[in-house]
Coordinates of C-alpha atoms in Angstrom, one line a residue:
M1153 CA -50.9 -63.4 -34.1
T1154 CA -49.9 -66.1 -31.5
H1155 CA -49.7 -64.9 -27.9
L1156 CA -47.1 -66.6 -25.6
P1157 CA -48.4 -67.8 -22.2
E1158 CA -47.6 -65.5 -19.2
N1159 CA -45.3 -66.7 -16.5
P1160 CA -46.4 -65.2 -13.2
E1161 CA -43.3 -66.2 -11.4
A1162 CA -41.0 -64.5 -13.9
E1163 CA -43.1 -61.2 -13.8
S1164 CA -42.8 -61.2 -10.0
F1165 CA -39.1 -61.9 -10.1
K1166 CA -38.8 -59.0 -12.5
K1167 CA -40.6 -56.6 -10.4
F1168 CA -38.4 -57.7 -7.4
L1169 CA -35.2 -56.9 -9.4
I1170 CA -36.6 -53.4 -10.3
L1171 CA -37.4 -52.7 -6.7
V1172 CA -34.1 -53.8 -5.4
G1173 CA -32.5 -51.6 -8.1
I1174 CA -34.3 -48.6 -7.1
L1175 CA -33.4 -49.1 -3.2
L1176 CA -29.7 -49.4 -4.3
L1177 CA -29.9 -46.2 -6.4
I1178 CA -31.6 -44.3 -3.3
V1179 CA -28.9 -45.7 -0.9
T1180 CA -26.1 -44.7 -3.2
I1181 CA -27.6 -41.1 -4.1
L1182 CA -28.3 -40.2 -0.5
P1183 CA -24.8 -39.9 0.8
V1184 CA -23.4 -38.4 -2.6
S1185 CA -26.3 -35.8 -2.4
T1186 CA -25.4 -34.9 1.2
V1187 CA -21.9 -34.2 0.1
V1188 CA -23.1 -32.2 -3.0
N1189 CA -25.4 -30.2 -0.8
A1190 CA -22.6 -29.5 1.7
Q1191 CA -20.2 -28.5 -1.0
Q1192 CA -22.9 -26.2 -2.6
Q1193 CA -23.4 -24.6 0.8
T1194 CA -19.7 -24.0 1.6
K1195 CA -19.7 -20.2 1.2
P1196 CA -18.5 -18.4 4.1
L1197 CA -21.1 -18.4 6.9
K1198 CA -21.7 -15.0 8.8
I1199 CA -22.4 -14.5 12.4
G1200 CA -26.2 -15.3 12.9
E1201 CA -26.5 -17.9 10.3
R1202 CA -26.9 -21.6 10.9
L1203 CA -24.7 -24.6 9.9
P1204 CA -25.9 -26.4 6.8
E1205 CA -26.4 -30.1 6.5
L1206 CA -22.9 -31.5 6.6
P1207 CA -21.5 -35.0 5.9
A1208 CA -19.9 -37.0 8.7
A1209 CA -16.2 -36.4 8.9
H1210 CA -13.4 -38.6 9.9
V1211 CA -12.1 -37.7 13.6
L1212 CA -9.2 -38.7 15.7
N1213 CA -9.2 -38.9 19.6
Y1214 CA -12.9 -39.5 19.7
Q1215 CA -15.3 -42.3 20.9
T1216 CA -16.1 -43.1 17.2
S1217 CA -14.1 -42.9 14.0
S1218 CA -16.5 -40.3 12.4
I1219 CA -18.3 -37.3 13.7
N1220 CA -21.1 -35.1 12.5
L1221 CA -21.4 -31.6 13.6
N1222 CA -25.1 -31.6 13.3
D1223 CA -25.3 -34.3 15.7
L1224 CA -23.5 -31.9 18.3
K1225 CA -26.6 -29.7 18.6
G1226 CA -27.6 -29.2 22.2
K1227 CA -24.1 -28.1 23.4
L1228 CA -22.0 -25.1 22.8
L1229 CA -19.6 -26.0 19.9
I1230 CA -16.1 -24.4 19.7
L1231 CA -14.2 -25.2 16.5
E1232 CA -10.5 -24.6 16.7
F1233 CA -8.7 -24.5 13.3
W1234 CA -5.1 -25.5 14.0
S1235 CA -2.0 -27.1 12.7
P1236 CA 0.6 -29.3 14.3
A1237 CA 3.3 -26.9 12.8
C1238 CA 1.5 -24.0 14.8
G1239 CA 3.4 -23.6 18.2
A1240 CA 0.8 -21.2 19.5
C1241 CA -1.9 -23.7 18.7
I1242 CA -0.3 -26.4 20.5
S1243 CA 0.3 -24.3 23.6
L1244 CA -3.2 -23.8 23.9
M1245 CA -4.2 -27.4 24.4
P1246 CA -3.9 -27.6 28.0
R1247 CA -6.2 -24.6 28.4
L1248 CA -8.7 -26.1 26.0
D1249 CA -8.5 -29.5 27.7
S1250 CA -9.3 -27.8 30.9
L1251 CA -12.2 -25.9 29.7
Q1252 CA -13.6 -29.0 28.0
R1253 CA -13.5 -30.8 31.1
Q1254 CA -14.9 -28.1 33.2
Y1255 CA -17.9 -27.8 30.9
K1256 CA -18.0 -31.4 29.6
E1257 CA -21.8 -31.5 29.8
Q1258 CA -22.4 -28.2 28.0
L1259 CA -19.5 -27.8 25.7
S1260 CA -17.8 -29.7 22.8
I1261 CA -14.5 -28.4 21.7
L1262 CA -13.4 -29.9 18.2
L1263 CA -10.1 -29.4 16.5
V1264 CA -10.0 -28.9 12.7
A1265 CA -6.8 -29.2 10.6
S1266 CA -6.0 -29.5 6.8
E1267 CA -3.2 -31.9 7.4
K1268 CA -3.7 -35.5 6.5
E1269 CA -4.5 -38.1 9.2
E1270 CA -1.0 -39.7 9.3
K1271 CA 0.7 -36.2 10.2
L1272 CA -1.9 -35.5 12.8
S1273 CA -1.5 -39.0 14.4
N1274 CA 2.1 -38.5 14.5
A1275 CA 2.0 -35.2 16.2
F1276 CA -0.5 -36.6 18.9
A1277 CA 2.0 -39.5 19.3
Q1278 CA 5.1 -37.6 19.5
N1279 CA 4.5 -34.1 21.0
P1280 CA 4.3 -34.2 24.6
I1281 CA 1.6 -31.5 25.1
L1282 CA -0.7 -33.1 22.2
K1283 CA -0.1 -36.6 23.9
A1284 CA -1.2 -35.2 27.2
H1285 CA -4.3 -33.3 25.9
P1286 CA -5.8 -35.5 22.9
L1287 CA -8.6 -33.3 22.0
P1288 CA -10.8 -34.7 19.1
S1289 CA -9.5 -33.5 15.7
I1290 CA -10.8 -33.7 12.1
P1291 CA -7.9 -34.3 9.7
T1292 CA -7.9 -33.3 5.9
D1293 CA -10.8 -30.8 6.3
T1294 CA -11.9 -29.2 3.0
I1295 CA -15.3 -28.2 3.9
L1296 CA -15.3 -26.3 7.3
K1297 CA -12.4 -24.0 6.2
K1298 CA -14.7 -22.9 3.4
L1299 CA -17.5 -22.2 5.8
F1300 CA -15.1 -20.3 8.0
P1301 CA -12.2 -19.2 6.0
Y1302 CA -9.1 -17.8 7.7
N1303 CA -5.6 -16.7 7.2
L1304 CA -4.2 -16.9 10.7
I1305 CA -4.4 -19.6 13.2
P1306 CA -5.5 -20.5 15.9
H1307 CA -8.9 -19.7 14.7
F1308 CA -12.0 -20.1 16.8
V1309 CA -15.6 -20.5 15.7
W1310 CA -18.4 -20.3 18.4
I1311 CA -21.6 -22.3 17.5
S1312 CA -24.6 -22.1 19.7
P1313 CA -26.5 -25.4 21.0
E1314 CA -29.1 -24.5 18.2
G1315 CA -26.3 -24.6 15.4
E1316 CA -26.1 -20.9 15.1
V1317 CA -22.7 -19.1 14.5
L1318 CA -22.2 -17.0 17.5
A1319 CA -18.8 -15.5 17.1
I1320 CA -15.5 -15.9 15.2
T1321 CA -12.4 -15.1 17.4
S1322 CA -8.8 -15.5 18.4
D1323 CA -7.9 -17.4 21.4
K1324 CA -7.8 -14.4 23.7
E1325 CA -11.6 -14.4 23.9
L1326 CA -11.7 -17.9 25.2
S1327 CA -12.1 -18.1 28.9
S1328 CA -14.5 -19.5 31.6
H1329 CA -16.2 -16.1 31.7
T1330 CA -16.9 -15.8 28.0
L1331 CA -18.1 -19.5 27.8
E1332 CA -20.6 -18.8 30.6
Q1333 CA -21.9 -15.8 28.8
A1334 CA -22.3 -18.0 25.7
L1335 CA -23.9 -20.8 27.7
K1336 CA -26.3 -18.5 29.3
G1337 CA -27.4 -17.2 25.8
G1338 CA -26.7 -13.6 26.7
P1339 CA -25.0 -11.0 24.5
L1340 CA -21.4 -11.9 23.8
E1341 CA -18.7 -9.2 24.5
L1342 CA -16.1 -10.5 22.3
Q1343 CA -13.6 -9.1 20.0
L1344 CA -14.2 -10.5 16.7
K1345 CA -11.3 -11.9 14.4
K1346 CA -11.5 -10.6 11.0
D1347 CA -8.9 -12.3 8.7
Q1348 CA -8.1 -10.7 5.3
T1349 CA -9.0 -14.1 3.6
D1350 CA -8.7 -12.4 0.0
Y1351 CA -5.2 -11.1 0.7
D1352 CA -2.8 -12.1 -2.2
P1353 CA 0.8 -11.9 -1.0
T1354 CA 2.0 -11.9 -4.5
K1355 CA 0.3 -8.5 -5.1
P1356 CA 1.2 -5.0 -3.8
L1357 CA -0.3 -4.4 -0.2
L1358 CA -3.4 -2.3 -0.1
V1359 CA -3.6 -1.7 -3.8
K1360 CA -7.1 -2.4 -4.9
G1361 CA -8.0 -3.3 -1.2
N1362 CA -5.4 -6.1 -1.1
G1363 CA -5.0 -6.8 2.6
G1364 CA -7.0 -3.7 3.7
E1365 CA -8.4 -0.4 2.8
E1366 CA -6.1 1.8 0.6
E1367 CA -6.0 4.4 3.2
A1368 CA -4.7 2.2 5.9
F1369 CA -1.1 3.1 5.4
L1370 CA 1.0 5.2 8.0
F1371 CA 3.8 6.2 5.6
R1372 CA 3.9 6.2 1.9
S1373 CA 6.1 7.3 -1.0
L1374 CA 4.9 7.1 -4.4
I1375 CA 6.3 7.8 -7.8
T1376 CA 4.2 7.3 -11.1
P1377 CA 4.8 8.3 -14.8
R1378 CA 2.8 11.1 -16.2
L1379 CA -0.9 10.8 -15.4
P1380 CA -3.1 12.2 -18.3
G1381 CA -6.1 14.4 -17.2
I1382 CA -4.4 15.7 -14.1
R1383 CA -3.3 19.2 -14.0
A1384 CA 0.4 20.0 -13.1
E1385 CA 0.8 21.3 -9.5
I1386 CA 3.0 21.2 -6.6
G1387 CA 2.5 21.8 -2.9
I1388 CA 2.3 20.7 0.7
Q1389 CA -0.6 19.8 2.7
R1390 CA -1.1 19.6 6.5
D1391 CA -3.9 17.7 7.9
K1392 CA -4.0 18.4 11.6
Q1393 CA -7.2 16.4 12.2
N1394 CA -5.5 13.3 10.9
G1395 CA -2.0 14.2 12.0
T1396 CA -0.7 13.8 8.4
L1397 CA 1.7 15.9 6.1
R1398 CA 1.5 15.4 2.4
L1399 CA 4.2 16.6 -0.1
K1400 CA 3.1 16.2 -3.7
A1401 CA 3.9 17.2 -7.4
T1402 CA 1.7 16.0 -10.3
N1403 CA 3.0 16.0 -13.9
M1404 CA 6.1 17.7 -13.2
D1405 CA 9.8 17.4 -14.6
V1406 CA 12.5 15.9 -12.5
L1407 CA 14.0 19.2 -11.3
T1408 CA 10.7 20.4 -10.3
L1409 CA 10.2 17.4 -8.1
Y1410 CA 13.4 18.1 -6.4
K1411 CA 11.9 21.5 -5.2
L1412 CA 10.0 19.5 -2.6
A1413 CA 13.3 18.4 -1.3
Y1414 CA 15.3 21.5 -1.8
P1415 CA 13.2 24.8 -1.7
G1416 CA 16.2 26.9 -2.6
L1417 CA 15.9 25.4 -6.2
N1418 CA 12.9 27.8 -6.7
F1419 CA 15.5 30.7 -6.7
L1420 CA 18.4 29.1 -8.4
P1421 CA 18.8 29.7 -12.1
P1422 CA 18.8 26.7 -14.5
K1423 CA 22.5 27.5 -15.5
Q1424 CA 23.4 26.9 -11.9
M1425 CA 21.9 23.3 -12.0
E1426 CA 24.3 20.6 -13.4
L1427 CA 22.9 17.2 -14.6
K1428 CA 25.5 14.5 -15.0
V1429 CA 23.4 11.8 -16.6
K1430 CA 23.6 9.8 -19.8
D1431 CA 20.6 11.2 -21.7
K1432 CA 20.3 14.7 -20.3
D1433 CA 17.6 15.7 -22.7
S1434 CA 15.4 12.8 -22.0
F1435 CA 16.1 13.2 -18.3
E1436 CA 14.9 16.8 -18.3
K1437 CA 11.8 16.1 -20.4
G1438 CA 10.5 13.1 -18.2
I1439 CA 7.3 13.9 -16.5
Y1440 CA 6.4 12.3 -13.3
C1441 CA 4.1 12.5 -10.2
F1442 CA 5.3 12.2 -6.7
D1443 CA 3.3 11.8 -3.6
L1444 CA 4.8 11.4 0.0
Q1445 CA 2.6 11.1 3.1
L1446 CA 3.9 10.8 6.5
P1447 CA 2.8 11.5 10.2
L1448 CA 2.8 15.2 11.0
D1449 CA 5.1 14.6 14.0
N1450 CA 7.9 13.6 11.4
Q1451 CA 7.6 16.7 9.5
H1452 CA 11.2 17.7 10.4
N1453 CA 12.3 14.9 8.3
A1454 CA 10.0 15.4 5.4
R1455 CA 12.4 17.0 2.8
K1456 CA 15.1 14.6 3.5
M1457 CA 12.6 11.8 2.8
V1458 CA 11.6 13.4 -0.4
Q1459 CA 15.2 13.7 -1.4
Q1460 CA 16.0 10.2 -0.5
S1461 CA 13.1 8.8 -2.4
L1462 CA 13.8 10.7 -5.5
D1463 CA 17.5 9.8 -5.4
Q1464 CA 16.8 6.2 -4.9
F1465 CA 14.3 5.9 -7.6
F1466 CA 16.3 7.9 -10.3
D1467 CA 19.5 6.1 -8.9
V1468 CA 21.3 9.5 -8.6
R1469 CA 23.0 11.5 -5.8
T1470 CA 22.2 15.2 -5.4
S1471 CA 24.1 17.8 -3.5
F1472 CA 25.0 21.5 -3.5
E1473 CA 28.4 23.0 -4.2
T1474 CA 29.9 26.5 -3.9
R1475 CA 32.1 27.6 -6.8
K1476 CA 34.0 30.8 -7.6
T1477 CA 32.4 31.8 -11.0
D1478 CA 32.8 34.6 -13.4
V1479 CA 29.4 36.4 -13.6
W1480 CA 27.8 39.6 -14.7
V1481 CA 27.1 41.7 -11.7
L1482 CA 24.2 44.2 -12.1
G1483 CA 24.9 47.6 -10.3
K1484 CA 24.7 51.2 -10.6
T1485 CA 26.8 53.5 -12.8
S1486 CA 28.9 56.1 -11.1
R1487 CA 25.8 58.5 -11.2
K1488 CA 22.6 57.9 -9.3
I1489 CA 20.1 55.1 -10.3
N1490 CA 17.3 56.7 -12.5
L1491 CA 14.5 54.3 -11.9
P1492 CA 11.1 55.8 -11.7
K1493 CA 8.4 54.4 -9.4
S1494 CA 5.8 52.7 -11.5
T1495 CA 2.2 53.0 -11.5
A1496 CA 1.6 51.0 -14.7
E1497 CA -0.3 47.6 -14.7
A1498 CA 2.1 44.8 -14.3
L1499 CA 3.6 43.5 -17.5
I1500 CA 6.6 41.5 -18.8
Q1501 CA 6.9 41.3 -22.6
T1502 CA 10.0 39.7 -23.8
D1503 CA 8.8 37.9 -26.9
S1504 CA 9.7 40.8 -29.2
S1505 CA 12.9 40.3 -31.2
T1506 CA 14.5 43.5 -30.0
T1507 CA 12.3 45.2 -27.5
K1508 CA 12.0 43.9 -23.9
L1509 CA 9.5 45.6 -21.7
F1510 CA 9.3 45.2 -17.8
K1511 CA 6.4 47.3 -16.2
N1512 CA 5.7 47.5 -12.5
Q1513 CA 8.4 44.9 -11.9
P1514 CA 11.3 44.6 -9.5
L1515 CA 14.7 44.3 -10.8
S1516 CA 14.6 40.5 -10.0
S1517 CA 12.4 40.1 -12.8
L1518 CA 15.0 41.4 -15.2
V1519 CA 17.7 39.2 -13.5
E1520 CA 15.4 36.1 -13.9
W1521 CA 14.9 36.8 -17.5
L1522 CA 18.7 37.1 -18.0
N1523 CA 19.5 34.1 -16.1
A1524 CA 17.1 32.2 -18.3
Q1525 CA 19.3 33.0 -21.3
P1526 CA 21.7 30.2 -21.8
S1527 CA 24.2 32.2 -23.9
I1528 CA 25.4 34.4 -21.0
P1529 CA 26.9 34.0 -17.7
P1530 CA 25.0 33.9 -14.5
V1531 CA 23.7 37.6 -13.5
V1532 CA 23.8 38.6 -9.9
D1533 CA 21.8 41.7 -8.7
E1534 CA 24.0 44.0 -6.4
S1535 CA 22.1 47.3 -7.2
G1536 CA 20.5 47.7 -3.9
F1537 CA 17.3 48.8 -5.6
S1538 CA 14.3 47.2 -3.9
G1539 CA 11.3 49.0 -5.5
R1540 CA 9.1 48.4 -8.6
T1541 CA 9.9 50.3 -11.7
D1542 CA 9.4 50.4 -15.5
L1543 CA 12.2 49.3 -18.0
R1544 CA 12.2 49.4 -21.8
L1545 CA 15.3 47.8 -23.3
E1546 CA 16.2 48.0 -26.8
L1547 CA 18.5 44.9 -27.5
P1548 CA 19.5 44.3 -31.2
K1549 CA 21.4 41.4 -29.8
L1550 CA 22.1 39.8 -26.4
S1551 CA 25.6 40.9 -25.5
L1552 CA 27.2 42.7 -22.5
T1553 CA 27.7 45.9 -24.7
A1554 CA 24.2 45.9 -26.0
L1555 CA 22.7 45.3 -22.3
N1556 CA 24.8 48.1 -21.0
A1557 CA 23.7 50.5 -23.6
A1558 CA 20.1 49.7 -22.9
L1559 CA 20.7 50.0 -19.1
H1560 CA 22.7 53.2 -19.1
P1561 CA 19.7 55.6 -19.1
Y1562 CA 18.5 54.0 -15.9
G1563 CA 21.8 54.4 -14.2
L1564 CA 22.5 50.7 -14.3
Q1565 CA 25.2 48.5 -15.9
L1566 CA 26.6 45.0 -15.8
R1567 CA 30.2 44.2 -15.0
K1568 CA 32.2 41.1 -15.2
K1569 CA 33.3 39.9 -11.7
P1570 CA 34.0 36.7 -9.9
R1571 CA 31.5 35.6 -7.3
N1572 CA 31.0 32.5 -5.2
L1573 CA 27.8 30.8 -6.5
Q1574 CA 25.9 27.8 -5.3
F1575 CA 25.4 25.1 -7.8
F1576 CA 23.1 22.1 -7.6
L1577 CA 24.6 18.8 -8.7
L1578 CA 22.6 15.7 -9.9
E1579 CA 24.8 12.8 -10.9
L1580 CA 24.2 9.1 -11.6
N1581 CA 25.3 6.7 -9.0
E1582 CA 28.2 4.5 -10.1
K1583 CA 27.0 0.9 -10.6
P1584 CA 29.1 -2.1 -9.8
A1585 CA 30.4 -4.1 -12.7
H1586 CA 28.7 -7.2 -11.5
S1587 CA 25.7 -7.1 -9.0
K1588 CA 24.4 -10.0 -7.1
P1589 CA 20.6 -10.9 -7.1
L1590 CA 18.9 -9.4 -4.1
S1591 CA 18.6 -11.6 -1.2
L1592 CA 16.6 -11.3 2.0
Y1593 CA 19.7 -12.2 4.1
Q1594 CA 22.6 -10.3 2.2

């Protein structure tokens, strides 16, 4: 095998090229790694945490064209996140400029904006307040707003001379007094600013914590479809400690929901409730939950609020109407009422085909059962009997004749008479033939 003669000069040049390549690679990687490091550390900073290593940022109205926050250590640093479209931010500039001049040896105030340099430059050139107080401002910020996220501006971040986050506040906390507290290193008595940075305006407020705790509402009217696994109940809760009133019904039909608005419905027979809707059967069988919570001071309006909420949701109007109606009046025969005082255990048994038992019951139980029968007119009790008694009625069929035959031994009878009765009306609202899309201003 033949060996070629070595060329010392070529080998030296080759090593030189390798060394230059390595140096160029280091120079290229260093700034890139700094940016990557900053991007990796852009999770929001908490009070007490320190600023990470950050790349230099382009800056306007400063002695140089770039600025590095880490180079500002040794002074109290105040970052103000702002926008040239924010009138409140612009109105603060004279005060900020005055504080900067007053504490120029100990304080650095730096504005931070998301807008591009051209927009900021135009604002500083055209707005008389900004033109008179050209504080240093970083344009096109993408890193600092991740370290200190916000929803509302102006947004102030206080950073100690050692690079530690001291506070995040609104402009109301910025004064000579609070700045001197910070400069002395003592405890800061500041009202911290807490923006809901995860708030999504496209989603319902407070649902799943969107915008705040779910209990943060002052007033709420809520309607849901049937909720499986929840028992059916209706009631009113007063919380004097929290000053709230709650009217609620879970897994109830529509007419039962309306009992929260109209307590008189509890004593109104179904045949005195008229539903004028397209699909009456489906409407009556629909099961819903309703929950209204309001301040206890407004309890005088509570039932009206229930009625309005239900009417609006079901797109109906509800009212009461008095009508002269043919009814069966329960009264005594010419002889004395023969109703014994009961000592039996209370019992109502009406499922038998012919025999109906009412033990230790007021006559209202009989009237209530009769009014639940759709084949007969409304029944009104005018007997004057207020005690509890036992009744055994043999009814081969449900007719006026059969009922009077069964009631006669007790000195009772039913008579056809006209009476003024109250009816509950529920009617669908009339919809316009053509409706315009909803607008905020119409």
